Tab-separated table of C-alpha atoms in Angstrom:
chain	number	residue	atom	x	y	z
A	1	UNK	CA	114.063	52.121	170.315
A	2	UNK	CA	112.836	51.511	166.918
A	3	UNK	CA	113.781	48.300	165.289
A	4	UNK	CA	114.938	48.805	161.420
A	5	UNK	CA	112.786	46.392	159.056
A	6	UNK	CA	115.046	45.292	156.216
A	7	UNK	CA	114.836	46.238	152.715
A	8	UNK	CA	114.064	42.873	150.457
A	9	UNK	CA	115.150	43.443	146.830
A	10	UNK	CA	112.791	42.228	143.933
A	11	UNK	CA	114.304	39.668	141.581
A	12	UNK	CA	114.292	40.176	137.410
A	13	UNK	CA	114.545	38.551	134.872
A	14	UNK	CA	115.515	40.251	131.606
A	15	UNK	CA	116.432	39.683	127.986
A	16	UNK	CA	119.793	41.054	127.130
A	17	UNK	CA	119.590	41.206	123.473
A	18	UNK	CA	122.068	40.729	120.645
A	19	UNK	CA	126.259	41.152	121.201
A	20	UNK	CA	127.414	44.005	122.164
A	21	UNK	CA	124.261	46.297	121.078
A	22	UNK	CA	124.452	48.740	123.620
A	23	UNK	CA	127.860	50.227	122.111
A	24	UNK	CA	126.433	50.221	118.871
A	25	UNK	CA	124.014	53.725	118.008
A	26	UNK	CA	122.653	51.769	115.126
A	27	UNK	CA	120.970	49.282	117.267
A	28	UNK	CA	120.732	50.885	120.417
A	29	UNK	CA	118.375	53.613	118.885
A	30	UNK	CA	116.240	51.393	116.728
A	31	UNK	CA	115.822	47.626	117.177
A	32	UNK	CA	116.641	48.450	120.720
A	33	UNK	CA	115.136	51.089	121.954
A	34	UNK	CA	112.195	49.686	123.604
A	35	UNK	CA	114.773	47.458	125.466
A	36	UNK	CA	116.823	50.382	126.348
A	37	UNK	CA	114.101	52.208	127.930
A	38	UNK	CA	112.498	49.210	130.187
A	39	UNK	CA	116.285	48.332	131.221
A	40	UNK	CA	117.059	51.826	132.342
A	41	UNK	CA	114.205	51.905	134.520
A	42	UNK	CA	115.310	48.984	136.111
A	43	UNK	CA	117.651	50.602	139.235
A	44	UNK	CA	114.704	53.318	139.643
A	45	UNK	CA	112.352	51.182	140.488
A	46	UNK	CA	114.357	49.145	143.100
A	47	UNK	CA	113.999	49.849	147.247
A	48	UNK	CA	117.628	51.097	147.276
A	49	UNK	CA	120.663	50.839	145.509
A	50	UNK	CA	121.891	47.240	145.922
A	51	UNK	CA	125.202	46.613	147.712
A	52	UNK	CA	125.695	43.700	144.612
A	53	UNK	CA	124.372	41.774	141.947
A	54	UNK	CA	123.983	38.404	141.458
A	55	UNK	CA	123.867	38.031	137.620
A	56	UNK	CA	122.826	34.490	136.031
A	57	UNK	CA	123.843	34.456	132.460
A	58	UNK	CA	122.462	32.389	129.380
A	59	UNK	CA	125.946	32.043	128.523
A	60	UNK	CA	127.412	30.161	130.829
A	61	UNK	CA	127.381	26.771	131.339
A	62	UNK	CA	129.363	24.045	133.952
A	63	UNK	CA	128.969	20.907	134.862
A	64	UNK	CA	128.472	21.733	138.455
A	65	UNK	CA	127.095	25.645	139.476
A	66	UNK	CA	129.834	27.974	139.378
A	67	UNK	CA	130.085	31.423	140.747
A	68	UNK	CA	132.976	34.091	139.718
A	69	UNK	CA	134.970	34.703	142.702
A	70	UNK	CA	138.010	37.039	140.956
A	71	UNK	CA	137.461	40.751	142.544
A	72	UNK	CA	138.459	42.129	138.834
A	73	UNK	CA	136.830	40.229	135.955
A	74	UNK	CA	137.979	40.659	132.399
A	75	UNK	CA	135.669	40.747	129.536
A	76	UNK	CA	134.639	37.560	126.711
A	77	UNK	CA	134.055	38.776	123.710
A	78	UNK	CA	131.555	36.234	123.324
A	79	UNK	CA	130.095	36.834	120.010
A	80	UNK	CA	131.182	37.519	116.485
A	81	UNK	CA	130.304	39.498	113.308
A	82	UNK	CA	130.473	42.601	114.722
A	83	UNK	CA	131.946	46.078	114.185
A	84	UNK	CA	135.876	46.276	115.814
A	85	UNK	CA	135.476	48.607	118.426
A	86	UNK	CA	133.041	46.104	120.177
A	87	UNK	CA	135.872	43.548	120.740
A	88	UNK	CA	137.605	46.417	122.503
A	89	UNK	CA	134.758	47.747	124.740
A	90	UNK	CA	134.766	47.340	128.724
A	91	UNK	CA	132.284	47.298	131.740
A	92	UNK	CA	134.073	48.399	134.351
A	93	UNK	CA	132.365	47.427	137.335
A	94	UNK	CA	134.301	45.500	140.165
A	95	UNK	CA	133.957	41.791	141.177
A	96	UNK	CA	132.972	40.750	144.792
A	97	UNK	CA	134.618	37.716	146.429
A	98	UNK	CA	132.488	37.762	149.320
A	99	UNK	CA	129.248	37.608	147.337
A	100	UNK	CA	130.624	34.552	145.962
A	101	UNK	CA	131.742	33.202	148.863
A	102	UNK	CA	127.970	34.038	150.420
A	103	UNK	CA	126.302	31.921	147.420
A	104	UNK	CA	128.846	29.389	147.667
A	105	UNK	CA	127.923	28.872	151.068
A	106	UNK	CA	123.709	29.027	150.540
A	107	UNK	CA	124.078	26.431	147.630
A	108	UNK	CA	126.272	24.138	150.138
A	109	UNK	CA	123.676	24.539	152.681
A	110	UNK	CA	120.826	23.348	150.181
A	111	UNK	CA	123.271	20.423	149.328
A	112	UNK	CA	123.774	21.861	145.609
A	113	UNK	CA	127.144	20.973	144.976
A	114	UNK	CA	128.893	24.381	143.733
A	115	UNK	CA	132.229	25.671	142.461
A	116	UNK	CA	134.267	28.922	142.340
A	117	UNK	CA	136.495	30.354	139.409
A	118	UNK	CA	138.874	33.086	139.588
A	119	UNK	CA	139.923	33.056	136.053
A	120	UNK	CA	136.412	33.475	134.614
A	121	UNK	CA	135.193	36.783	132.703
A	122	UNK	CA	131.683	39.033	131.764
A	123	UNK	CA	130.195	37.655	128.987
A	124	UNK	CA	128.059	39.744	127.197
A	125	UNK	CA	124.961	37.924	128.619
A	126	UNK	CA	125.993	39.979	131.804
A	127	UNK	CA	127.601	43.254	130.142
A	128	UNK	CA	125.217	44.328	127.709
A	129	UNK	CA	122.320	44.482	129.822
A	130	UNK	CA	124.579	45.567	132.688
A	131	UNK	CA	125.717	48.931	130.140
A	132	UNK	CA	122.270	50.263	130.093
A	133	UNK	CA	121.238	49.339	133.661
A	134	UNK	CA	124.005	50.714	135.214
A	135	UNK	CA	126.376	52.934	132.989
A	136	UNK	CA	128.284	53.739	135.847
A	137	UNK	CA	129.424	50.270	136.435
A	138	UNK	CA	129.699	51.022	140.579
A	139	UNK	CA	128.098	48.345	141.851
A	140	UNK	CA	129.892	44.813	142.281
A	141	UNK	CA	128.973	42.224	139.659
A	142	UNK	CA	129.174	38.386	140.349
A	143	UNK	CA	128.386	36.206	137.915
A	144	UNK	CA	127.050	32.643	138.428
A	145	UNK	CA	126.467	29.613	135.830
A	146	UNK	CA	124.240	27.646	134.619
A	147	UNK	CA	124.205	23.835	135.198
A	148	UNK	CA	124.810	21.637	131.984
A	149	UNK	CA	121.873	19.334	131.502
A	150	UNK	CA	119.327	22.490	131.781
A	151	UNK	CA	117.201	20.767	133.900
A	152	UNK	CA	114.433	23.512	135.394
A	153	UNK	CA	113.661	21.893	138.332
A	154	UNK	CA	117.492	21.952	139.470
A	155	UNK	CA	117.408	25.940	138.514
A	156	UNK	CA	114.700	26.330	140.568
A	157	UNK	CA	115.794	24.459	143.689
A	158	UNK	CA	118.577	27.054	143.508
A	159	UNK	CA	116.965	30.005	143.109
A	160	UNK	CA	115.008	28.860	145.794
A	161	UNK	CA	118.438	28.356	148.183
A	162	UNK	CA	119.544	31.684	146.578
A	163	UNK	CA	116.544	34.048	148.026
A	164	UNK	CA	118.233	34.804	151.194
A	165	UNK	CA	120.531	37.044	149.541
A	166	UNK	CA	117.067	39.549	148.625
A	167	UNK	CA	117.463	40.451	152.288
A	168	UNK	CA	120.797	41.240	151.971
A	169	UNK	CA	120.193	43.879	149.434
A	170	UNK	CA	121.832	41.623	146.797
A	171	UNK	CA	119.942	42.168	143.767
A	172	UNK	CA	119.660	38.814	141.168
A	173	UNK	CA	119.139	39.011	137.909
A	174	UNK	CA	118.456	36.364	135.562
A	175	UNK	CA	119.704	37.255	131.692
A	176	UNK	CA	118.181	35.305	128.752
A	177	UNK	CA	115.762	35.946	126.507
A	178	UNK	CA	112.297	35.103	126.435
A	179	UNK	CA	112.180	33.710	122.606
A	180	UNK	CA	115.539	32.268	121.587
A	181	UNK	CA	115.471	30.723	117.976
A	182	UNK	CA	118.228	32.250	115.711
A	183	UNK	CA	117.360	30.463	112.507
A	184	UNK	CA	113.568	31.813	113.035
A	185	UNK	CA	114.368	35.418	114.072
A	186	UNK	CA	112.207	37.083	112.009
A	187	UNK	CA	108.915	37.707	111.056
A	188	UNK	CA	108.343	34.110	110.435
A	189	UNK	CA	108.139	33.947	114.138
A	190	UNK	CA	105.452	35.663	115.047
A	191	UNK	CA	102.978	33.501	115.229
A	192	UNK	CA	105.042	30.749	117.578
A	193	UNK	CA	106.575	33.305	119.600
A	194	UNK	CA	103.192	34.971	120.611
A	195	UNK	CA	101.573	31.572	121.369
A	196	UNK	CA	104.910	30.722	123.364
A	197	UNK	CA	104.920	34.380	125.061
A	198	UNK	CA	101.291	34.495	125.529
A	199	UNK	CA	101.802	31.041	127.268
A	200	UNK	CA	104.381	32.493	129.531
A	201	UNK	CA	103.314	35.543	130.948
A	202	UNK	CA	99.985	33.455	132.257
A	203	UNK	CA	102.794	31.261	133.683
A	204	UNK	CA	104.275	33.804	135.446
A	205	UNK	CA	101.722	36.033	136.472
A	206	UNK	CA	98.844	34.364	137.314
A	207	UNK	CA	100.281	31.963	138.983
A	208	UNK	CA	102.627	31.634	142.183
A	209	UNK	CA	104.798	28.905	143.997
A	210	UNK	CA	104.131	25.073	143.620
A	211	UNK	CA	101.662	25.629	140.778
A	212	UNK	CA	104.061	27.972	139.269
A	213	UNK	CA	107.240	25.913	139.083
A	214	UNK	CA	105.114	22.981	138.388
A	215	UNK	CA	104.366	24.685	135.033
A	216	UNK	CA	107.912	25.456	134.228
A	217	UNK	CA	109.020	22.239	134.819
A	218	UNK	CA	106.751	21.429	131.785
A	219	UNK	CA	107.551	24.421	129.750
A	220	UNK	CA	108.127	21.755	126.825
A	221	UNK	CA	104.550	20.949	127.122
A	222	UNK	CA	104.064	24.981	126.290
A	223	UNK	CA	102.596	26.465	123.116
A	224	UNK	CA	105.301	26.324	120.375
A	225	UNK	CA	107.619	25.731	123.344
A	226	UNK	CA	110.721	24.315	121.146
A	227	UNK	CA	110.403	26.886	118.409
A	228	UNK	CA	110.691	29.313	120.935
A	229	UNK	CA	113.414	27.495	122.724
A	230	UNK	CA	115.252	24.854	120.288
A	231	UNK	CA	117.599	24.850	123.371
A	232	UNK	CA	116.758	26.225	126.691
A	233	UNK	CA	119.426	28.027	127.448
A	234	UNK	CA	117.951	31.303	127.582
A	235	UNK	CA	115.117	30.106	128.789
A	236	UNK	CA	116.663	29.050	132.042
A	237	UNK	CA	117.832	32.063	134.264
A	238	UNK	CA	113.882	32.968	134.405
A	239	UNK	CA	113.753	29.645	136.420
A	240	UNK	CA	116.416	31.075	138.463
A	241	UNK	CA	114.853	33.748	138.985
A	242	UNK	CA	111.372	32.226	139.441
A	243	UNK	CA	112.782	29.934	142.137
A	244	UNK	CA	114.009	33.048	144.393
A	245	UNK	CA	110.475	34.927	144.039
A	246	UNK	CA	109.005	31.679	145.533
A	247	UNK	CA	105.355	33.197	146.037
A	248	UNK	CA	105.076	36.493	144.917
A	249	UNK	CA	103.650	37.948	142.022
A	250	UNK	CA	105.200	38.245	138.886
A	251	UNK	CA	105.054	41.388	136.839
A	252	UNK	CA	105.261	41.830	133.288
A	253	UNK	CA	108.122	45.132	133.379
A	254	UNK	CA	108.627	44.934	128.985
A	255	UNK	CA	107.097	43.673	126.431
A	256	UNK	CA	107.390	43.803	122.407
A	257	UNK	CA	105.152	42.620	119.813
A	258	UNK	CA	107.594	43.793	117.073
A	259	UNK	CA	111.112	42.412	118.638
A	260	UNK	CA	113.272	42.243	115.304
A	261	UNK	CA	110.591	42.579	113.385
A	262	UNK	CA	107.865	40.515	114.650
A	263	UNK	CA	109.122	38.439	117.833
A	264	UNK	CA	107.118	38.700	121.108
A	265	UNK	CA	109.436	38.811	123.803
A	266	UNK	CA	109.116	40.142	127.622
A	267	UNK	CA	110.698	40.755	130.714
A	268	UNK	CA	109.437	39.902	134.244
A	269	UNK	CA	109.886	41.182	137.935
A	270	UNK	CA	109.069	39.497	141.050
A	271	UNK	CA	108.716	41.865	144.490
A	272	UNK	CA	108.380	45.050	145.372
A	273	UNK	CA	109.014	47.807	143.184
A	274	UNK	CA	109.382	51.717	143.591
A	275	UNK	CA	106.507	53.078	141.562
A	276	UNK	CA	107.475	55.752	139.117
């Protein structure tokens, strides 16, 4: 009798760009469209369709780990500035208590203290990427904080407690963005955000485990590190991520030289991926 060898999904982190974008033709087809593309590929190039995902968003913060535990979650508008009809938009994709009961329980075990909400909603750090990933919103989103204080290390340790899940074909996603300054968003930023990105993807691809999250730990230390990053925020889900690859290989799955008109910014994998 032949004994099934299970499927381990790859982890990801990606940037998930500005509001609501995705809804928005005027963005989605220009400043965008690189981002589209690489996103789109991103359930392609998986084993198999995941049974969940385990989203970590940039915006959301707690003072302990919290995971969404409703089975429906609503939407937060999270953003402003924008046209009408994107305070009106829905991702329709279905909650999963069980998934949040499962992390709840692996962050216990790892002695990371951790709460569940049932009141919580998608921000857009989780439905904007989540649009052009999956459009057809059937696959069970759980979203899960960010601790207040930032501290890498911590987001490590529990991405690290996290990894179990890979071989439960739950797929995690880290959302951020790779440079995160809003007052230098432009041009301006070039420079910094290449030495900063250039910094980064040696970081995460050429190096693996201890020596990697060693480095991350010290990402202050990094080229141009807090004009990339004035706060880390967005910064932190790739330590999330990071944490559950533990020593594989990091991948480089997008990158732009031109981001908003001059910004480096990437996206990374960890695991292995279908090849086109």
């Amino acid at each position: 009798m032949s004994t099934i060898i299970p499927t381990r999904q790859p982890v990801f982190f990606v940037s998930h760009g500005g509001g609501p974008w995705p809804w928005m033709p005027d963005h989605l087809e220009t400043i965008y469209a690189n981002l589209a593309q690489s996103l789109a590929t991103l359930l392609p190039s998986l084993p198999q369709k995941p049974k969940a995902i385990l989203m970590v968003s940039a915006h959301w913060e707690e003072r302990e780990f919290t995971v969404q535990a409703t089975p429906e979650p609503g939407m937060i508008y999270d953003y402003g500035g924008f046209p009408e009809h994107t305070y009106h938009i829905h991702y329709r994709s279905a909650g999963c208590p069980e998934l949040a009961q499962r992390v709840s329980e692996l962050l216990t075990q790892a002695d990371i203290p951790v709460q569940q909400t049932t009141t919580r909603g998608y921000d857009h750090g989780m439905f904007s990427p989540m649009q052009v990933i999956n459009p057809a919103a059937d696959i069970p989103v759980v979203q899960l904080s960010l601790k207040k204080g930032l501290d890498p290390a911590a987001h490590i340790q529990m991405g690290q407690a996290l990894a179990p899940l890979r071989d439960e074909n739950v797929l995690i996603i880290g959302s951020g963005l790779s440079y995160h300054n809003l007052r230098m968003f432009n041009a301006y930023a070039a420079e910094p955000s290449k030495a900063f990105d250039q910094w980064l993807y040696s970081t995460v691809v050429e190096h693996q485990g201890t020596a990697r999250n060693q480095l991350l730990t010290q990402w202050e230390q990094a080229p141009a590190a807090r004009i990339a990053h004035p706060r880390e925020e967005h910064l932190l889900p790739l330590m999330v991520s990071v944490g559950a690859a533990q020593q594989e290989t990091g991948v480089r799955t997008y990158h732009e030289t031109g981001f908003v008109g001059g910004l480096w910014v990437s996206n990374f994998a960890f695991g292995e991926l279908k090849q086109a």
